[in-house]
Tab-separated table of C-alpha atoms and ligand atoms in Angstrom:
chain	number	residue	atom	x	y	z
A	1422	UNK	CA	0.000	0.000	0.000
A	1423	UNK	CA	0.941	3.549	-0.503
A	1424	UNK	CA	-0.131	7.041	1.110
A	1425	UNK	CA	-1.496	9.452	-1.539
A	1426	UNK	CA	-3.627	12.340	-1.207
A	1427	UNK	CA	-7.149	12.885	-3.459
A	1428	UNK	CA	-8.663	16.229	-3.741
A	1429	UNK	CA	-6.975	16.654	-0.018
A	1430	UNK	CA	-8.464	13.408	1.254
A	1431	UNK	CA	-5.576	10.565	2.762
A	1432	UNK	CA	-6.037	7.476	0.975
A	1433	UNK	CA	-4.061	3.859	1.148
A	1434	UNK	CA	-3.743	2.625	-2.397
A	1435	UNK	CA	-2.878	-0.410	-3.629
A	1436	UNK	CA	0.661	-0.645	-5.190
A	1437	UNK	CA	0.515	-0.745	-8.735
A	1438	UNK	CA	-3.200	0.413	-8.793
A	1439	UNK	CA	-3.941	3.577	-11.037
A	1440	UNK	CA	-5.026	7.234	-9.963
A	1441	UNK	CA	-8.514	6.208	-11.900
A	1442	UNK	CA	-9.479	3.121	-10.181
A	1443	UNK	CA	-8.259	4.988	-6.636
A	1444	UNK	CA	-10.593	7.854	-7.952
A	1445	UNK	CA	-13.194	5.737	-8.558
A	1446	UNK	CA	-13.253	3.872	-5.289
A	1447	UNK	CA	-13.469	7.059	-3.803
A	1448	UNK	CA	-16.923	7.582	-5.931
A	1449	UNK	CA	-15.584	11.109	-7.701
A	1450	UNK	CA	-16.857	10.989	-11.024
A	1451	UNK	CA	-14.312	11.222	-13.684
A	1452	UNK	CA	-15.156	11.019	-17.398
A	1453	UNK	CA	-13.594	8.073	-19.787
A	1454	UNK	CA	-13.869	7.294	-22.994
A	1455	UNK	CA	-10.846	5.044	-24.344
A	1456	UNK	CA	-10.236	3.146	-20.920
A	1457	UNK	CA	-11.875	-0.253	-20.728
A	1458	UNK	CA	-10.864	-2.534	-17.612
A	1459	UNK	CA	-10.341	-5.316	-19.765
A	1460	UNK	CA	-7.578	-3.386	-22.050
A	1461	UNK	CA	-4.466	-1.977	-21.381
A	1462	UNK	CA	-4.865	1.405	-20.863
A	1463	UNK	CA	-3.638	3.418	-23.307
A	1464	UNK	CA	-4.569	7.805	-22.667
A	1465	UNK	CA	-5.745	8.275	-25.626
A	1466	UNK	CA	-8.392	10.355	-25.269
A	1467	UNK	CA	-7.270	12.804	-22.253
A	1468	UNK	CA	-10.505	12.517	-20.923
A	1469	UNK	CA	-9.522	11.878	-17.411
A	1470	UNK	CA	-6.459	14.171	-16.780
A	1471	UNK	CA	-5.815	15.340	-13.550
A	1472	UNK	CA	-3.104	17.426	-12.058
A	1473	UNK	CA	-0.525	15.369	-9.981
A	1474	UNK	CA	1.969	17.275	-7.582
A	1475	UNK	CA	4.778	15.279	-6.321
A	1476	UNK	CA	7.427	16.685	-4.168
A	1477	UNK	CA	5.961	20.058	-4.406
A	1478	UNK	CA	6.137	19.927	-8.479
A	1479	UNK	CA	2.727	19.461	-10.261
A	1480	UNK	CA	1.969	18.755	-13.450
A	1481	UNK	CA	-1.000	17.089	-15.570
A	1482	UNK	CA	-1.140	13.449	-16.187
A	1483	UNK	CA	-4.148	11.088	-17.211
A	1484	UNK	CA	-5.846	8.749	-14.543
A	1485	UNK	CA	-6.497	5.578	-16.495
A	1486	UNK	CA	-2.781	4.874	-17.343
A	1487	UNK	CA	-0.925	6.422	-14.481
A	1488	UNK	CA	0.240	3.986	-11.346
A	1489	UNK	CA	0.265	5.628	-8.192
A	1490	UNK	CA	3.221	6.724	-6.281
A	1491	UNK	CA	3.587	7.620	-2.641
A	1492	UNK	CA	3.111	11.004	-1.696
A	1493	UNK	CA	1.437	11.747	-4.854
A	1494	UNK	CA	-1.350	14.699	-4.354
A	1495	UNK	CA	-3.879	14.486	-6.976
A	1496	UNK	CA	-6.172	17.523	-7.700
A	1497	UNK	CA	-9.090	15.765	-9.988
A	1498	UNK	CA	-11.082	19.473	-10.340
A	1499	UNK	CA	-8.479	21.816	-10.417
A	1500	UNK	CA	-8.587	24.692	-12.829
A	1501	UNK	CA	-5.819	22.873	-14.907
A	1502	UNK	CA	-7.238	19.628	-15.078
A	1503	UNK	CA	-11.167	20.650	-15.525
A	1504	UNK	CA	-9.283	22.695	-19.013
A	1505	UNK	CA	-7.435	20.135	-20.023
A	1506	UNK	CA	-10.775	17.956	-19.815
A	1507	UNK	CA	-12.971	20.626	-21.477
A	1508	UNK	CA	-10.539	21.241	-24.415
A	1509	UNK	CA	-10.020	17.198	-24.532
A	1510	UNK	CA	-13.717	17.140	-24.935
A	1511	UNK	CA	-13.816	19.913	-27.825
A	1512	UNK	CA	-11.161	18.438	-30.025
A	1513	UNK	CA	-12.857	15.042	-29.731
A	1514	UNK	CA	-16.774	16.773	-30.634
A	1515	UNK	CA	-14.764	18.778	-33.708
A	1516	UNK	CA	-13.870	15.255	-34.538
A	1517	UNK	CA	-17.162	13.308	-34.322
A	1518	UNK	CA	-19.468	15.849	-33.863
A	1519	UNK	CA	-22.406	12.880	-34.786
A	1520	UNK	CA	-21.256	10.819	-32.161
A	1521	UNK	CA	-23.737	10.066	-29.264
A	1522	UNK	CA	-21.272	9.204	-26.656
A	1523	UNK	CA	-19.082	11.790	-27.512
A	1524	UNK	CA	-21.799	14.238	-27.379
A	1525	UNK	CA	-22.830	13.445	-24.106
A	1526	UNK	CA	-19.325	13.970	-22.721
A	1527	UNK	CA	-18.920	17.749	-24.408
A	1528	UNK	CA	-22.519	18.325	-22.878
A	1529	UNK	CA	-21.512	17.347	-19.508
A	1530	UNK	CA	-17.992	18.868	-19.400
A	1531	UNK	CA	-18.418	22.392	-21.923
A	1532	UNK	CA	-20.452	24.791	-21.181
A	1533	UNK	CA	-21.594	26.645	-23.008
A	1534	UNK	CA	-21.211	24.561	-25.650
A	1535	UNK	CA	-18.430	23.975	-28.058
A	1536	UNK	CA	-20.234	25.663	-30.694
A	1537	UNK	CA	-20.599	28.602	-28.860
A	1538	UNK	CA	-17.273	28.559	-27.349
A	1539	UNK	CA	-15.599	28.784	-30.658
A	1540	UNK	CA	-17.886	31.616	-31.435
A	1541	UNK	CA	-16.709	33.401	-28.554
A	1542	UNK	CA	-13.114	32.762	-28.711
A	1543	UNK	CA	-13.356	33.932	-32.836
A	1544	UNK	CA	-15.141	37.061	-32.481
A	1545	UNK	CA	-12.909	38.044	-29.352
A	1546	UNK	CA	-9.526	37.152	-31.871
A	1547	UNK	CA	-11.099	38.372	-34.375
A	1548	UNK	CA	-8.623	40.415	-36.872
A	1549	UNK	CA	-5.360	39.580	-34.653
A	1550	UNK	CA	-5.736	35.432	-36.109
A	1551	UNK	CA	-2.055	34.991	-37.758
A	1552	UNK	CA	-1.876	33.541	-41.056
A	1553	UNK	CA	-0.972	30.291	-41.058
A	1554	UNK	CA	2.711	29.514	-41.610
A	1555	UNK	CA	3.688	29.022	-45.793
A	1556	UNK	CA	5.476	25.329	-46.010
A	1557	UNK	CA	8.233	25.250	-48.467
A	1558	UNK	CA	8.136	21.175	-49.547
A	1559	UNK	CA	11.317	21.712	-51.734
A	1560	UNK	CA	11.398	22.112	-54.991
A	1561	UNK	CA	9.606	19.699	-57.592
A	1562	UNK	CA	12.102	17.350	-59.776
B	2928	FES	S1	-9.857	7.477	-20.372
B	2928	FES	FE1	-8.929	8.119	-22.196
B	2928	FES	S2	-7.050	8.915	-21.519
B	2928	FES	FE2	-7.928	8.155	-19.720
């Protein structure tokens, strides 16, 4: 067992256990999409990141695939993490904007939604939006 800290609460975790199932047995809701317990998790998806400070450092790091390490204080709503999530949760609805699950994940975690979001974040750039950078492939044979 090690000592680790969850959104300031002392836990004893199994060795070799991750920060999600920890989270979980804690019942603190934490959205997934590409972990399945029967898989080898993979963070794919960045649904579940969560900030991490260890020895006074922190830093963001997803749940599903992360073993826990004594002394580890995880943060699983800070302002970090919850942006990380939300902006996880964007690229994947620009993505598959058609797809149910991944719908109800951008409802749950953006608000307001991604739609309006981008509005927002375009009209406030508006006119100050670089061009994008010219690529030189060479010249042609
Ligand atoms: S559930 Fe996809 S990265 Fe953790």
């Amino acid at each position: 067992m090690v000592k680790i800290k969850i959104d300031g609460k002392s836990v004893q975790a199994k060795e070799g256990s991750t920060i999600l199932q920890n989270i979980r047995d804690l019942r603190i809701d934490m959205p997934t999409l590409c972990y399945h317990e029967e898989l080898i998790p993979f963070g794919a998806c960045r649904l579940c990141t969560v900030e991490v400070k260890t020895n006074g450092k922190g830093q963001l790091t997803t749940a599903c695939d992360c073993q826990v390490a004594a002394g580890m204080d995880i943060t699983t709503a800070s302002d970090k993490a919850v942006e990380s999530r939300k902006l996880a949760a964007e690229l994947l609805y620009y993505k598959y904007p058609t797809t149910r699950v991944v719908r109800e994940i951008v409802q749950k975690l953006v608000s307001p939604s991604p739609r309006q979001r981008l509005k927002v974040m375009t009209a406030s750039s508006a006119g100050s939006v670089p061009e994008p950078a010219k690529i030189s492939w060479g010249s042609a044979p």
